[in-house]
Coordinates of C-alpha atoms in Angstrom, one line a residue:
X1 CA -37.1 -19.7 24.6
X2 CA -33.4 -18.3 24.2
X3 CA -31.2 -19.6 21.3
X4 CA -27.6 -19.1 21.2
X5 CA -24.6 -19.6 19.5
X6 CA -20.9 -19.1 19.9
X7 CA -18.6 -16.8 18.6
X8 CA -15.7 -14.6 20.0
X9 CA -14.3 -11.1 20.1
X10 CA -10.9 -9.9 19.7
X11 CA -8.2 -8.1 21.8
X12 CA -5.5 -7.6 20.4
X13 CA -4.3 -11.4 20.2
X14 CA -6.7 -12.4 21.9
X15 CA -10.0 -14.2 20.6
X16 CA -12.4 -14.3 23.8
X17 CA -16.0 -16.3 24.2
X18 CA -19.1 -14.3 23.2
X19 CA -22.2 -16.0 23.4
X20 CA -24.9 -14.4 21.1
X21 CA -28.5 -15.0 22.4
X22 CA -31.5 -14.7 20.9
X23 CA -35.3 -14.5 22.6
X24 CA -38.1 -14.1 20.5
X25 CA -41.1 -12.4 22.5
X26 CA -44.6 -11.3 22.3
X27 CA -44.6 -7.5 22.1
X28 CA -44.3 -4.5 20.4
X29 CA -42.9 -5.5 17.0
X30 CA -38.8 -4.5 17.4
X31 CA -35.5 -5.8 16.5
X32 CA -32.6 -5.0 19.5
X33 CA -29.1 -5.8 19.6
X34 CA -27.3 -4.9 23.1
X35 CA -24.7 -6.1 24.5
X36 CA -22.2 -3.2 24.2
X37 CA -22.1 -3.3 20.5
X38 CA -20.4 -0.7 18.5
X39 CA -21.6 1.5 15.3
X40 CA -20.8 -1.6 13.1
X41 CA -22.5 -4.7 15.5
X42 CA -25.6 -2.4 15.9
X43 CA -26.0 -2.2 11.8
X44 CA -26.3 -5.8 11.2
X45 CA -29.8 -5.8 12.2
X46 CA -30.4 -4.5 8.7
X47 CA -27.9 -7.3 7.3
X48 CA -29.7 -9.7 8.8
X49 CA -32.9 -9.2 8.3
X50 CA -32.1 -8.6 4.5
X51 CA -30.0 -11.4 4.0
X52 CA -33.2 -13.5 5.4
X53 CA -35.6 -12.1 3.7
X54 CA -33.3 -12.9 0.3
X55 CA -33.9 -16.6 1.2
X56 CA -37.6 -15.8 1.1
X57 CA -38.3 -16.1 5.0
X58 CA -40.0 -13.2 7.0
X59 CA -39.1 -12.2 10.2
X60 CA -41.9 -12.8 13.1
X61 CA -43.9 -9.8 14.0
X62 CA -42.6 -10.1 17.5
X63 CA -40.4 -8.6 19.7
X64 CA -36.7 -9.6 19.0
X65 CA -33.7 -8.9 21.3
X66 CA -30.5 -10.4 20.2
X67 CA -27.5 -10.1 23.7
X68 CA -24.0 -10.2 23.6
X69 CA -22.8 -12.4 27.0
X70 CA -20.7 -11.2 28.4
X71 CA -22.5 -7.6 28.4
X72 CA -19.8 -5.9 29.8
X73 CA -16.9 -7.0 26.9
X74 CA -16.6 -4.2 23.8
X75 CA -17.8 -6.0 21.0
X76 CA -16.7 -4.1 17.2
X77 CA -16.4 -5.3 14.4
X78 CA -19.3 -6.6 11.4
X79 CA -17.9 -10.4 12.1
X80 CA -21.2 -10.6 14.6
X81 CA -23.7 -11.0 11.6
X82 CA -23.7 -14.6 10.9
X83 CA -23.9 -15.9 14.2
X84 CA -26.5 -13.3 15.0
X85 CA -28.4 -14.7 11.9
X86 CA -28.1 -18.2 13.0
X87 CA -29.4 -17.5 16.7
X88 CA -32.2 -15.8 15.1
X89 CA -33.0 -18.6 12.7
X90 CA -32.2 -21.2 16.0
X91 CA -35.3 -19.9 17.6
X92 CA -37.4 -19.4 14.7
X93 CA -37.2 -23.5 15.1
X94 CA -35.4 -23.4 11.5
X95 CA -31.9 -24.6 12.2
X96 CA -31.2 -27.1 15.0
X97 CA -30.0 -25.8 18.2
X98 CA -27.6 -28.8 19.5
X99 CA -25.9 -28.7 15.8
X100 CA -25.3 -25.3 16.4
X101 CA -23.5 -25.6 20.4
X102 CA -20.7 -27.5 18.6
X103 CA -19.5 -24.5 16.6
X104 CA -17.9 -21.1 16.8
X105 CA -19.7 -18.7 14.3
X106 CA -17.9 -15.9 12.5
X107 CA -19.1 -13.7 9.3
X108 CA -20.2 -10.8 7.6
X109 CA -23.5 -10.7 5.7
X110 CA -24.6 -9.3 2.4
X111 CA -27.8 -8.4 2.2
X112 CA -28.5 -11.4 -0.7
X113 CA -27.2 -13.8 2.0
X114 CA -23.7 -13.7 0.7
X115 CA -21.2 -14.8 3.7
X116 CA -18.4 -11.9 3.8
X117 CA -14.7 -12.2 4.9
X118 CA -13.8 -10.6 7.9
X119 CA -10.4 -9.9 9.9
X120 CA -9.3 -12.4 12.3
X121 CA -10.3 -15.7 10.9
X122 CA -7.1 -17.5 11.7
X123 CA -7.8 -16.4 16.0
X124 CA -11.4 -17.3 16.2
X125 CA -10.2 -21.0 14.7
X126 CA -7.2 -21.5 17.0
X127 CA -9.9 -20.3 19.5
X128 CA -12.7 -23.1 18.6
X129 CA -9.7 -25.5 18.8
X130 CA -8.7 -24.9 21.8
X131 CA -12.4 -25.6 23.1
X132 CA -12.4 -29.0 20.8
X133 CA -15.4 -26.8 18.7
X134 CA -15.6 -26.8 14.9
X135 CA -15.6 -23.1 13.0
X136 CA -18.3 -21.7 10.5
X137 CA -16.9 -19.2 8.8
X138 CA -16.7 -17.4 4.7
X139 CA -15.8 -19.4 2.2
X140 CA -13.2 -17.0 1.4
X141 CA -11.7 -17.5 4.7
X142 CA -11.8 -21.0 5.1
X143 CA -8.5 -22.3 3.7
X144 CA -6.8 -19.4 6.2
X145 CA -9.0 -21.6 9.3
X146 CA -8.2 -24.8 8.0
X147 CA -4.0 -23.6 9.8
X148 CA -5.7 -24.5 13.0
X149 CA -5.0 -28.0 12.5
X150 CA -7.2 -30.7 13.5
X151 CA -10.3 -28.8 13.2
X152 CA -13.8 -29.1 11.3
X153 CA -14.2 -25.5 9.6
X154 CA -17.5 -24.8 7.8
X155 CA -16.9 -22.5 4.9
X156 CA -20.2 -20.9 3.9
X157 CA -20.4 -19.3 0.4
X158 CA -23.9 -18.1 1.9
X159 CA -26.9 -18.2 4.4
X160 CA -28.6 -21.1 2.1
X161 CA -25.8 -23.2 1.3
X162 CA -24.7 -23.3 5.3
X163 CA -28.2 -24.0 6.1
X164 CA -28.4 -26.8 3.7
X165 CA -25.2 -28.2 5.2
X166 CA -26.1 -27.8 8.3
X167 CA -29.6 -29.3 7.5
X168 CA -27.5 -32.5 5.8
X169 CA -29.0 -31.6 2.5
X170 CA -25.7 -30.8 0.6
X171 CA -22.5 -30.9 2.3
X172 CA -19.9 -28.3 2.2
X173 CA -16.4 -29.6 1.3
X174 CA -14.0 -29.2 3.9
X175 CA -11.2 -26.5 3.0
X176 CA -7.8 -27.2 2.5
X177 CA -4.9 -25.2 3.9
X178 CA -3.8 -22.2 1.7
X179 CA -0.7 -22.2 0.5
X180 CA 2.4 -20.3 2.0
X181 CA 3.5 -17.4 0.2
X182 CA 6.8 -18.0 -1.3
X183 CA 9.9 -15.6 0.4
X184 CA 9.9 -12.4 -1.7
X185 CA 12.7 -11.5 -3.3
X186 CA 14.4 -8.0 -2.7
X187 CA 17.3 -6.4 -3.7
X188 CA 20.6 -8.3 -3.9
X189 CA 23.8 -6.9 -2.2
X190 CA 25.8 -7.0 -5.2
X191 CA 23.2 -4.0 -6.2
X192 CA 25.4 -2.0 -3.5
X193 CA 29.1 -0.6 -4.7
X194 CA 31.7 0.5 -2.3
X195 CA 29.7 0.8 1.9
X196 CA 32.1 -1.9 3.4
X197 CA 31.4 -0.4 6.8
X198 CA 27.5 -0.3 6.0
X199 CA 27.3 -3.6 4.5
X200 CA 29.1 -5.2 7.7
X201 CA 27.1 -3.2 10.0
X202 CA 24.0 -4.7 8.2
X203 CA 25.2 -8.5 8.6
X204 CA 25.7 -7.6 12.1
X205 CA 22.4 -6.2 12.7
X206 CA 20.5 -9.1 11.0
X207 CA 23.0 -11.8 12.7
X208 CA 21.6 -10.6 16.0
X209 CA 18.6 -8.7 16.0
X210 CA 20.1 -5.4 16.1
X211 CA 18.5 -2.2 15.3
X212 CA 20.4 -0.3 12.7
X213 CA 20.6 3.8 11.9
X214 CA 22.1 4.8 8.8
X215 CA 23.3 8.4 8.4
X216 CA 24.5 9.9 4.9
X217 CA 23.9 12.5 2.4
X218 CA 21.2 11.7 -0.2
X219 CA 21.9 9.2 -3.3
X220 CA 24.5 7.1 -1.2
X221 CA 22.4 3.9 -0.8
X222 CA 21.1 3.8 2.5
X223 CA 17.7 3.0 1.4
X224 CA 19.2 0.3 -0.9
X225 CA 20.8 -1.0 2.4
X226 CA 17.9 -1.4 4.1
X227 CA 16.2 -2.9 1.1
X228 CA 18.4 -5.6 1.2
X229 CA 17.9 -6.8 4.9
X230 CA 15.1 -8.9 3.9
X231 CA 17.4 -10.8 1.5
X232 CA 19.8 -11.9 3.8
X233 CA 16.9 -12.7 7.3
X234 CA 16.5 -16.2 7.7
X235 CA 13.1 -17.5 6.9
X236 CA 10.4 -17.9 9.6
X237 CA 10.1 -21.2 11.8
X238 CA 7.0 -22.6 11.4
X239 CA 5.7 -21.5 15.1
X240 CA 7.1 -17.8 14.4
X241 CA 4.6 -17.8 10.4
X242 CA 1.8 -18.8 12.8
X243 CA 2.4 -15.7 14.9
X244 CA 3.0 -13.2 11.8
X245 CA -0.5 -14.2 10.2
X246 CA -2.2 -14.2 13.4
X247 CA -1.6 -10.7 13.5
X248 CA -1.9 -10.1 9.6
X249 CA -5.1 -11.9 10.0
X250 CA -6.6 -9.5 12.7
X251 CA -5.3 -6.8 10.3
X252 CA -7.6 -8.2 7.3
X253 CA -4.2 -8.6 5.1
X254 CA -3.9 -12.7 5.0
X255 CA -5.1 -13.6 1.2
X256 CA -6.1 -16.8 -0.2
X257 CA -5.4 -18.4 3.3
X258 CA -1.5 -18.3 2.7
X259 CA 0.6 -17.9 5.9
X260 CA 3.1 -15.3 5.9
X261 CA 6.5 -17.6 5.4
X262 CA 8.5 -14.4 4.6
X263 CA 9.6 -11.9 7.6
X264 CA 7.8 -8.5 7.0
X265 CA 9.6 -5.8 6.2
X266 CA 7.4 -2.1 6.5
X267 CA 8.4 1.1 5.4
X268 CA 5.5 3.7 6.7
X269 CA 5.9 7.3 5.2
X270 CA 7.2 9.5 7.5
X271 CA 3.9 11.4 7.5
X272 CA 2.2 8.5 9.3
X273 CA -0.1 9.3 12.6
X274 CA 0.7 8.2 16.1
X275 CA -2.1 5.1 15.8
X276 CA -0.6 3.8 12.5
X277 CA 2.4 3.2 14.1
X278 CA 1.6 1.5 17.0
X279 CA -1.6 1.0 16.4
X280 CA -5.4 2.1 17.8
X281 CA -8.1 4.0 16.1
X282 CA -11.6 4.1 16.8
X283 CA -11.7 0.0 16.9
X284 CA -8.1 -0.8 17.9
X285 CA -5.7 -2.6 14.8
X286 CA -2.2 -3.3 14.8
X287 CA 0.0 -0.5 13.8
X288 CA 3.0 -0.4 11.4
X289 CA 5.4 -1.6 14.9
X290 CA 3.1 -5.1 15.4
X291 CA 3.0 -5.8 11.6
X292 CA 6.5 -5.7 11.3
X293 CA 6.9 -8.2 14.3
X294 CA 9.9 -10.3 13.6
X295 CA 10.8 -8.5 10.8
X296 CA 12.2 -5.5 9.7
X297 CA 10.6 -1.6 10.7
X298 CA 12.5 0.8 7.8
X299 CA 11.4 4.2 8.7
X300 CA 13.4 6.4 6.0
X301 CA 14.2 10.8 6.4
X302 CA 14.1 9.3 10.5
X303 CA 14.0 13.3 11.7
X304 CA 10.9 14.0 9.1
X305 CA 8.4 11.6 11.6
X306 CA 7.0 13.9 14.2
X307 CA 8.3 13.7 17.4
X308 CA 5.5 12.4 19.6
X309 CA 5.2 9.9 16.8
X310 CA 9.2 8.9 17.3
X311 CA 9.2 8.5 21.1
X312 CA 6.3 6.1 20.8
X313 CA 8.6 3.9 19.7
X314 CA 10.5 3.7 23.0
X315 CA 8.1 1.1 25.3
X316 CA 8.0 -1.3 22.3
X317 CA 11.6 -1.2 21.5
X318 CA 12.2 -1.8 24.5
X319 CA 10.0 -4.4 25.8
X320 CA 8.9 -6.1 22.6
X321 CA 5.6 -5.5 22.5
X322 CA 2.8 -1.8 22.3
X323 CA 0.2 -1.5 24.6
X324 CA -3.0 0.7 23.5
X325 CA -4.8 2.0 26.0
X326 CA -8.5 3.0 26.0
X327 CA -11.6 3.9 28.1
X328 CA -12.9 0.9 27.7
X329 CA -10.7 -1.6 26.9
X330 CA -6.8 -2.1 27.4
X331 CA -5.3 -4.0 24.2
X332 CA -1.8 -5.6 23.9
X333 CA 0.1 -6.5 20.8
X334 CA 3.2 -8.1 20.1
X335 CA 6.2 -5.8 18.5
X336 CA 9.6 -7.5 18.4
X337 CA 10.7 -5.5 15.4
X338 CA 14.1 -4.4 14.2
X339 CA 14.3 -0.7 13.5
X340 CA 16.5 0.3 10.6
X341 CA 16.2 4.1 10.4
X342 CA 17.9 6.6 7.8
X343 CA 18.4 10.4 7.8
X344 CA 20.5 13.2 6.6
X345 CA 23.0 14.3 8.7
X346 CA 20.8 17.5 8.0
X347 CA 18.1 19.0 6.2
X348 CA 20.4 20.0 3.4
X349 CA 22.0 16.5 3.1
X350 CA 25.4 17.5 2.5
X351 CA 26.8 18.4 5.7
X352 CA 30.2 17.0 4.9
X353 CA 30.9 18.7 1.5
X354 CA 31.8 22.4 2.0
X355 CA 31.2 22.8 -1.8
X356 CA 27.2 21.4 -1.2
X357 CA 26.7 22.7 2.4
X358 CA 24.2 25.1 3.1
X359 CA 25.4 28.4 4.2
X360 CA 23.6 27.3 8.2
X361 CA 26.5 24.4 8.8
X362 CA 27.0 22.7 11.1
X363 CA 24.3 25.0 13.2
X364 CA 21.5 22.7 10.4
X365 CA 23.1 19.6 11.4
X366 CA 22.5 20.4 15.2
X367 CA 19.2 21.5 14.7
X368 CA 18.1 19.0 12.6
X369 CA 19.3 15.7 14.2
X370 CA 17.6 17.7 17.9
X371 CA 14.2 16.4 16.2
X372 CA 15.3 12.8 17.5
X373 CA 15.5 12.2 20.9
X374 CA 17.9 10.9 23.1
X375 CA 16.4 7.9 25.0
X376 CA 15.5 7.3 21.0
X377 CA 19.0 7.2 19.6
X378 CA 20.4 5.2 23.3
X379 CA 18.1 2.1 21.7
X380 CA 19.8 1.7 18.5
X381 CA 23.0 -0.5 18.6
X382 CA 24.5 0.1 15.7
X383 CA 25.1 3.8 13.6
X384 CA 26.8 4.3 10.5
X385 CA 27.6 6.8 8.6
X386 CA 27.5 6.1 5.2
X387 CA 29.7 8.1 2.8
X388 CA 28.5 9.6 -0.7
X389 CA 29.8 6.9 -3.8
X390 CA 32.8 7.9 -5.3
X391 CA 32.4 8.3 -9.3
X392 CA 35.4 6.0 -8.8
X393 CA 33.2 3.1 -7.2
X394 CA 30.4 3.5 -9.7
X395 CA 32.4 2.3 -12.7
X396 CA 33.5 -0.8 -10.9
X397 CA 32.2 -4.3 -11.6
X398 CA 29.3 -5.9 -9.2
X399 CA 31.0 -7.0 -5.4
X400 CA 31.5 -10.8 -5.8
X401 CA 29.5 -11.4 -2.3
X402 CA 25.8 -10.9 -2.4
X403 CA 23.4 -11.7 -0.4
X404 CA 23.2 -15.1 -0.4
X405 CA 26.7 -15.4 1.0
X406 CA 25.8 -13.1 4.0
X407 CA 22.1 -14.8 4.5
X408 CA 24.9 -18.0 5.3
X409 CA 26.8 -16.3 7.5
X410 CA 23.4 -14.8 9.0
X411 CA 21.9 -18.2 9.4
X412 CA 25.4 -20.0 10.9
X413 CA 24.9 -17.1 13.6
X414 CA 21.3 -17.5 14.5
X415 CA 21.8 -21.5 15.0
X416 CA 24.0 -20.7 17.4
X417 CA 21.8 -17.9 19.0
X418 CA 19.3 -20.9 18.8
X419 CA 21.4 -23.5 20.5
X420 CA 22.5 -21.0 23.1
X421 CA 18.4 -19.6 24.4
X422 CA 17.1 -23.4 23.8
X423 CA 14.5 -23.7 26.4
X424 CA 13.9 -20.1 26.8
X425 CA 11.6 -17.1 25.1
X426 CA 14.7 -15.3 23.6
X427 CA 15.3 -15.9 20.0
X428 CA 18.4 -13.3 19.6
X429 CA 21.3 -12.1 21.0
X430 CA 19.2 -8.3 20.6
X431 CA 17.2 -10.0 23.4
X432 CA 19.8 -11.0 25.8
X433 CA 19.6 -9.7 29.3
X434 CA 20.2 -10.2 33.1
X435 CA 21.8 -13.7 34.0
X436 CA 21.8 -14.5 30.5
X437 CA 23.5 -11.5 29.7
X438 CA 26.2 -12.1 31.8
X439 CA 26.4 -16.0 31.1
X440 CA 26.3 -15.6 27.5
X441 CA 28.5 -11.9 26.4
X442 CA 30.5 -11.4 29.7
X443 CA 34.1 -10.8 27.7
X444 CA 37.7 -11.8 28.4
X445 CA 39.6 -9.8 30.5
X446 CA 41.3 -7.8 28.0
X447 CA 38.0 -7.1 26.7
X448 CA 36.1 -6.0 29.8
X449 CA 39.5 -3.6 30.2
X450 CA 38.7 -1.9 26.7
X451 CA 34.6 -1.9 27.7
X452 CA 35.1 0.2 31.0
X453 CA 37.6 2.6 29.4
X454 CA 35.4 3.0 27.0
X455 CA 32.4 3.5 29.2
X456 CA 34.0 6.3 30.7
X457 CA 35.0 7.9 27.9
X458 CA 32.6 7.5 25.8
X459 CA 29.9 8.5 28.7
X460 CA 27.3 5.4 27.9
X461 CA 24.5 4.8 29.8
X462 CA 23.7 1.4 31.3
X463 CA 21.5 1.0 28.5
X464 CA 24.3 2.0 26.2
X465 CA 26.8 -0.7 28.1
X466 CA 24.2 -3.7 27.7
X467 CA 23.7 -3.2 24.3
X468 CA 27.4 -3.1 23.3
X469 CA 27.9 -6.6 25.1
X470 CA 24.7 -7.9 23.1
X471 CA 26.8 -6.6 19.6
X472 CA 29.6 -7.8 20.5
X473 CA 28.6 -11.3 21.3
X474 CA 26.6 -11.2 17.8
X475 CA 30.3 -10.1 16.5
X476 CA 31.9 -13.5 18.2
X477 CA 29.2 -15.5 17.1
X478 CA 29.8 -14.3 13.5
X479 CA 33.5 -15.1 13.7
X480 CA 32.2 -18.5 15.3
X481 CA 34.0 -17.4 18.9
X482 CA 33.1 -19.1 22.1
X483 CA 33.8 -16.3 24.1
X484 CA 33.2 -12.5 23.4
X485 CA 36.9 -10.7 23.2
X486 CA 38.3 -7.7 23.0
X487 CA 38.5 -7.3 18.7
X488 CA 34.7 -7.7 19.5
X489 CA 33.8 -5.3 21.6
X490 CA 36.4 -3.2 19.9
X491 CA 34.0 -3.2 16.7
X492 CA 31.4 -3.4 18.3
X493 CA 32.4 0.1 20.1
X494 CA 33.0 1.9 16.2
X495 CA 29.2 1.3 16.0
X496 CA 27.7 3.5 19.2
X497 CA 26.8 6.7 19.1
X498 CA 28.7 8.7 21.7
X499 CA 26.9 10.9 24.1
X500 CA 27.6 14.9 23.3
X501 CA 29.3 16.6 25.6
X502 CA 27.7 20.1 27.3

């Protein structure tokens, strides 16, 4: 007789059917798991069989294979050891088969029968939804399930108390919803004296999506400025909280079942690997560039990163999402960050004071902005440079607009963003492309005059031309505009980084 019982396995995003099956057979005494399981599926033989044995049972002296259907799927991850346990105890004849077919099983175990969290609660129960199954899952984990909606979720302190539940002995109360974290609060924009040009550039970037590069000597506030990005985002819709914690949930970071209401906002040191950016590893996670989906990506001293590291960056920038590649498996996840970069203008930092410049200027400056690559710096909309504060600037009283005022501004801009890509996948103007490019950000006549000029002149690529109609219609919307003009692209020109000349 073969047992089994549900559960899934992740890919990226993606929570797909495993079904674990268990035979019990005479034989040489033995206890197999196959099924393509990694290092960590393979060890929960030894869970399993301790966490049994802590509720005073003894496996059979029999040969036991446990199979992961489909055989040919990777499966990682120590989320296998609770359904493996209940197939095994299934055809012991010690927990009732049919009982078991209506649920999707996910866990790790202790070895005192403890149920464990595990990463990706919050998949595997939109996953049992969607097949009209209940979820059994950690106690720990079960107010994260419980977001699925209409759903029965099991939440098993441990092996005895699911087994009495499931046995109708002594119910297990159903979990609650966790609640959502509250938006963090960052710094204000009042904290920021003098930067008229950075602090406009900033609105602009949050108003549509915009990735941002701020380049000044040290002590002049740029990582203040990107501090205060958060601050002024507008919270997440419902739909888009569900997506963040889907991915924080693969990550293992959702606590206390709380979806993430907040947009993230990550800063990785610049010493971070290739795989922590954009994720992979040995079991493939999300890098830095998924968890800051919908948010903010701050990488601070930009030229610092390593280069390979850098021009990873390019396919997700581009197309909203990273794609890891492996042997065995081809994992997608989604990336539709803003990147708000700072650097020196070089390695010194004080390229534009003769009295602080090194005795290499401007040669350091060349040099040390060449660590960024072009195709790199062509994706960035917007780039400031971002004087040192004047002594004079300092002794002044706090700006009277903070960031409340701008977050307004910021949210009048992205309802009409919203009212314009109703009915689409777009969410920004950042997005904008194609027909909806052209229907949305083609500009006046005066305006398309200035833009070729400036093409010409200024030696922009197509990539360079697109993205200074997608500011400039973020400008109009700002000033409330119907139609993008030629004060907007105008602006929206000061912003781009012209292309050097041989």
């Amino acid at each position: 007789m073969v047992s089994t019982v549900s559960t899934v396995a992740y890919l990226g995003l993606e929570a797909r059917s495993v079904e674990v099956q268990c035979q019990i057979a005479p034989g040489m005494v033995g206890f197999a798991v196959v099924g393509l399981p990694d290092k960590a599926v393979a060890e929960s033989r030894e869970r399993v069989r301790a966490a049994i044995s802590a509720l005073g049972l003894a496996l059979p002296p029999k040969r036991i294979t446990i199979n992961l259907s489909p055989a040919d799927l990777p499966k990682e991850g120590s989320h296998y050891d609770l359904p493996i346990a209940l197939a095994l105890l299934s055809a012991m004849g010690l927990v009732d088969a049919e009982t078991l077919a209506h649920y999707v099983v996910v866990g790790e175990l202790g070895l005192d029968g403890k149920v464990a969290g595990s990463p990706g609660v919050l998949l595997a129960a939109l996953h049992a939804s969607s097949r009209d199954m209940g979820l059994i899952c950690p106690a720990v984990q079960g107010s994260e399930a419980a977001w699925a909606g209409q759903i029965e979720v099991v939440a098993a302190p441990d092996l005895l108390a699911l087994l009495n539940h499931l046995k109708g002995h002594a119910l297990l109360r159903a979990p609650q919803p966790g609640v959502a974290d509250p938006p963090k609060a960052g710094p204000d924009m009042k904290m920021v004296k003098g930067q008229e040009t950075a602090k406009r550039a900033l609105e602009i970037a949050a108003a549509g999506g915009h990735n941002l590069c701020l380049v000044g000597p040290p002590g002049a506030g740029k990582s203040l400025l990107a501090s205060c990005m958060p601050g002024i985002l507008p919270e997440l819709t419902p739909a888009e909280a569900l997506e963040v914690s889907m991915i924080t949930s693969v990550a293992g970071g959702l606590e206390n079942g709380r979806l993430v209401r907040s947009r993230p906002f990550r800063s990785p040191h610049h010493s971070a690997s290739m795989p922590a950016l954009v994720g992979g590893g040995m079991r493939v996670r999300p890098g830095e560039v998924s968890l800051a989906h919908l948010g903010v990506l701050f990488l601070d001293e930009l030229p610092e990163f390593q280069r390979g590291v850098l021009d990873s960056l390019r396919q997700p920038l581009e197309t909203g999402e990273v794609s890891v590649a492996r042997a065995n498996s081809h994992v997608t996840f989604p990336a539709n960050f803003q990147l708000v970069a700072a650097m020196n203008p070089c390695r010194c930092g004080h390229l534009g004071d003769a009295a602080l410049a090194c005795s290499r200027a401007p040669r350091c400056a060349s040099d040390y902005q060449a660590k960024i690559s072009g195709p790199l710096l062509d994706r960035i909309d917007l780039h400031v440079e971002v004087q040192a504060v004047s002594a004079a600037d300092l002794v002044l009283p706090p700006p009277a607009e903070g960031s409340a005022e701008v977050a307004e501004r910021v949210n009048a801009a992205r309802r009409i963003q919203s009212a314009r890509l109703d009915g689409t996948a777009l969410r920004t103007n950042a997005e904008l492309d194609g027909d909806m490019l052209a229907a949305h950000a083609t500009p006046d006549d005066a305006g398309q005059k200035l833009l070729a000029q400036a093409a010409e002149a200024m030696r922009l690529s197509a990539r360079g031309y697109t993205r200074i109609l997608r500011v400039a219609r973020t400008i109009a919307d700002l000033a409330n505009a119907t139609q993008t003009g030629r004060i907007h692209i105008a602006e929206a020109l000061s912003y781009r980084r012209q292309a050097p000349r041989n």
